[in-house]
Short mmCIF file of C-alpha atoms in Angstrom, two decimals:
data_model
loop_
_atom_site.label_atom_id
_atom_site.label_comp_id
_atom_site.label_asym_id
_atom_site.label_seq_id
_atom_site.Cartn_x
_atom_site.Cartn_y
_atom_site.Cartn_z
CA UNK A 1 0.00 0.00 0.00
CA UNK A 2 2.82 2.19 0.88
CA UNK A 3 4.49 1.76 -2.89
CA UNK A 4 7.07 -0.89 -1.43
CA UNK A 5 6.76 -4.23 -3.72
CA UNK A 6 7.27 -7.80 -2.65
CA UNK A 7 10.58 -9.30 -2.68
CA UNK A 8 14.19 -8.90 -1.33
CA UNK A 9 15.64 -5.76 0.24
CA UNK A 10 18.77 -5.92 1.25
CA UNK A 11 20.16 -2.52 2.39
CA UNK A 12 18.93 0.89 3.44
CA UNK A 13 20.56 4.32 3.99
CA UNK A 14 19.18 7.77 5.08
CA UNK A 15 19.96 11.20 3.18
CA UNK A 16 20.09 14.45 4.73
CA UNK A 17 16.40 15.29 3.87
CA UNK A 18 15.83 12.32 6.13
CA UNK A 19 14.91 10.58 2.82
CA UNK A 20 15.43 6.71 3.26
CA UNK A 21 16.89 4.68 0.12
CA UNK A 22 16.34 1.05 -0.72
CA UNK A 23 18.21 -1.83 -2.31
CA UNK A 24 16.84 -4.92 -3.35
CA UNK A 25 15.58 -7.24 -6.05
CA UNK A 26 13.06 -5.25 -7.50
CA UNK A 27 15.16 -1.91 -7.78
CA UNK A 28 15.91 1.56 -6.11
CA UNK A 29 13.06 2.61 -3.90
CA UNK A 30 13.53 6.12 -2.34
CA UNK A 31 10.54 7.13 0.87
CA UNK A 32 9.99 10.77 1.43
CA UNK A 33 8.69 10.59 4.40
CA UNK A 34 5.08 9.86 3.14
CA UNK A 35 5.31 7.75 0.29
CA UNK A 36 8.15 4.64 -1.67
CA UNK A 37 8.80 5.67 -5.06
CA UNK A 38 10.15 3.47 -7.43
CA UNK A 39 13.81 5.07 -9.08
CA UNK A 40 13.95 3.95 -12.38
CA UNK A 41 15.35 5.22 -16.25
CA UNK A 42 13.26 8.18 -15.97
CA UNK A 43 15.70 9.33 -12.55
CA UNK A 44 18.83 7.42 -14.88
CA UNK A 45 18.79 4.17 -12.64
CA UNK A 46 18.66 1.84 -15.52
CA UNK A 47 19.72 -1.17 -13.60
CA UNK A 48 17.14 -3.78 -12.81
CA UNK A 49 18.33 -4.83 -9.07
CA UNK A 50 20.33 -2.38 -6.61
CA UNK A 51 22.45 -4.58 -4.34
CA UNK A 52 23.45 -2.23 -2.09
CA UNK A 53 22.62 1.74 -1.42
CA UNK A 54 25.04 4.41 0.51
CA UNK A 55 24.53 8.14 1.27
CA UNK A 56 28.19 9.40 1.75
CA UNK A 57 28.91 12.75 3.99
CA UNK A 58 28.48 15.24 0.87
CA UNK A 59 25.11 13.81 0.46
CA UNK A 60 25.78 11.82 -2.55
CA UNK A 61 23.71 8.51 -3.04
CA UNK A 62 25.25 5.57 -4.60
CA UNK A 63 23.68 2.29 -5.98
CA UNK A 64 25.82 -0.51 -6.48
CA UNK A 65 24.26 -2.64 -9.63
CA UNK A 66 25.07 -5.90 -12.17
CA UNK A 67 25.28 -2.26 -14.72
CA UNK A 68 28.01 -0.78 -12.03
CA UNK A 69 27.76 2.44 -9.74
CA UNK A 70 25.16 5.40 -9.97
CA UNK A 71 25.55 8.03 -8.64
CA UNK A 72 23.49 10.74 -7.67
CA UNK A 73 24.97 14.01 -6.23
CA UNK A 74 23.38 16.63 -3.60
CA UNK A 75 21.49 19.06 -5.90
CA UNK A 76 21.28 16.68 -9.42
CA UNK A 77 17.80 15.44 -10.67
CA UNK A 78 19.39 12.27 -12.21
CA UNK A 79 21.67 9.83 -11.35
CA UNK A 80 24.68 9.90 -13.64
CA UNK A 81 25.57 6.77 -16.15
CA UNK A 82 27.16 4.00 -13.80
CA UNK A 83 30.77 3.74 -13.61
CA UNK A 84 32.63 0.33 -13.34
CA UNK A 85 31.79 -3.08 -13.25
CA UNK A 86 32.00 -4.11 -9.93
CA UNK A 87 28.87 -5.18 -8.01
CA UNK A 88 28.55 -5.64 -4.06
CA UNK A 89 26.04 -6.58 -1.52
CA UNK A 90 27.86 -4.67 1.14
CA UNK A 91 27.55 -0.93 1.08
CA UNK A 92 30.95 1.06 2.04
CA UNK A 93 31.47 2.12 5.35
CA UNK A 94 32.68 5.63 6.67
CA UNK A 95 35.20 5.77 9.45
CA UNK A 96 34.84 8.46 11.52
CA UNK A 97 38.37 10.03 10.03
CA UNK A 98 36.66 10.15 6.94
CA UNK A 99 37.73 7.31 5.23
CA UNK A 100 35.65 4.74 3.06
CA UNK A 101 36.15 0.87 3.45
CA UNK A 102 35.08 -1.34 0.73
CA UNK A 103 34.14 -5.03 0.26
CA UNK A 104 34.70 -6.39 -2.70
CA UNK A 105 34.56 -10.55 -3.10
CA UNK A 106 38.09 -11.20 -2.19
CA UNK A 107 38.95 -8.28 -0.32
CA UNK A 108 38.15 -5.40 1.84
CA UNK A 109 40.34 -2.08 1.33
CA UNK A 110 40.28 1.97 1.63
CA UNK A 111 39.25 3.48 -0.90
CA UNK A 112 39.50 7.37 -1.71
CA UNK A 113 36.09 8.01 -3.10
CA UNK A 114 33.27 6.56 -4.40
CA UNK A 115 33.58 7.29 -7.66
CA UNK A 116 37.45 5.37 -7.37
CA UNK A 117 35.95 2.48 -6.20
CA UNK A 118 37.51 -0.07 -8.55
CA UNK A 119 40.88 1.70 -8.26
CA UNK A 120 43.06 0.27 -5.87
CA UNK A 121 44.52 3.44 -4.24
CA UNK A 122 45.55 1.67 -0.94
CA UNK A 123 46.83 -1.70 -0.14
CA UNK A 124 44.04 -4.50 0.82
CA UNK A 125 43.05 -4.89 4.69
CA UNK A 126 42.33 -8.18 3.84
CA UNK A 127 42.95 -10.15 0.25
CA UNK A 128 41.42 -13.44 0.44
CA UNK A 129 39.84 -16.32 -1.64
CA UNK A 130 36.33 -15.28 -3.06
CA UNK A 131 33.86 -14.86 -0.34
CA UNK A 132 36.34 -14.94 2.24
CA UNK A 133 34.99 -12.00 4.19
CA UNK A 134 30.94 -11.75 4.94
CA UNK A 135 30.33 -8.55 6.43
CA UNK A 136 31.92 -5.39 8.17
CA UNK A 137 30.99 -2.49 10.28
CA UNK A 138 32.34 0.42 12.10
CA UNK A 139 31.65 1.12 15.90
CA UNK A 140 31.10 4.13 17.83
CA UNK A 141 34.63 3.85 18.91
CA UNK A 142 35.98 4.14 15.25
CA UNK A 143 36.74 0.53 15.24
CA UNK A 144 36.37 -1.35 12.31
CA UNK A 145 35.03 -4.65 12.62
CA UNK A 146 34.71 -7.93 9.67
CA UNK A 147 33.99 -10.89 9.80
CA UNK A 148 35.60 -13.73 7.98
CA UNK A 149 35.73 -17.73 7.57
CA UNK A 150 37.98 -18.13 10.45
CA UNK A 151 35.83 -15.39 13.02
CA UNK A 152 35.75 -12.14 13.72
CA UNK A 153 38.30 -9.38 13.60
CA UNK A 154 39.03 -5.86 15.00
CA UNK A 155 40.90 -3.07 14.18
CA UNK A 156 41.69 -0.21 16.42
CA UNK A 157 41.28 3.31 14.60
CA UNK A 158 44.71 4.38 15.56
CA UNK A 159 46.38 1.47 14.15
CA UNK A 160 44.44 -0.01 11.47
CA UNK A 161 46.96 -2.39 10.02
CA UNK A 162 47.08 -4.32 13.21
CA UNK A 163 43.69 -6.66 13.18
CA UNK A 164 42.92 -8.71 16.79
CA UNK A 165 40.83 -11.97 15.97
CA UNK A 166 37.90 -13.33 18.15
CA UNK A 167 37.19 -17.13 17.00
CA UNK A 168 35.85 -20.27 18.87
CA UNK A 169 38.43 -19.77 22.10
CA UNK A 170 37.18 -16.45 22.71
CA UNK A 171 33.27 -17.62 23.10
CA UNK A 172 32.34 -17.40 19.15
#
């Protein structure tokens, strides 16, 4: 009733306007506070799924697709053509310095912006087989957390090359 289909949605994020975005199987939605809408060719999101959705600090909304990454800045009645190739379940997350973290299939890394996300401008957190790492978060402490096949791992904000790992000995 509320313009929200039936199927798989796998991510939402908020904009500034206190907008919410959704990704899932049947597209982009965007709620304005009353009412879904569905985004679609007419807004330039010519993809048929959105995998994942992310509002970055300038206000910018990005949809990860099978077609690559829209994006749709602060101010712009379109999103632009999609850039890249790479699609991901897992939107980016923003450390509290600023920087973005990325999960791609094999690996999770920095990366400078989102329109560089297939570039790799720093060296990998992790680099693993495909599927090696599942999910990954920051916490209120700046932290970043991810978890992979062999448990869970931590990385303090001050030295984030240095990863502690929480498995079955420490109650996982």
């Amino acid at each position: 009733e509320a313009g929200v289909s039936e199927g798989s949605w796998w991510g939402f994020d908020f904009d500034a306007q206190g907008g919410v975005w959704a990704a899932g199987t049947d597209g982009l939605l965007h709620f304005d506070g009353q009412r879904w809408r569905r985004i679609g060719e007419a807004d330039g999101f010519t993809a048929r799924k959105a995998s994942a959705v992310f509002v970055d600090r300038q206000g910018t909304v990005a949809a990860f697709s099978d077609e690559g990454l829209f994006l749709k800045r602060v101010g712009a009645t379109r999103f632009a053509p999609p850039l890249g190739h790479t699609d991901v379940r897992q939107p980016p997350q923003l450390g509290p310095d600023g920087r973005l973290y990325f999960m791609e299939e094999s690996s999770i890394r920095v990366i400078d912006g989102l329109a560089r996300y297939e570039q790799p401008d720093h060296v990998p957190i992790l680099k693993g087989k495909p599927g090696e790492a599942q999910s990954m978060l920051i916490d209120r402490s700046g932290s970043f957390w991810y978890e992979t096949s062999d448990g869970l791992h931590r990385t303090d904000p001050d030295h984030p090359g240095r990863a502690e790992r929480f498995g079955k000995q420490d109650g996982l």
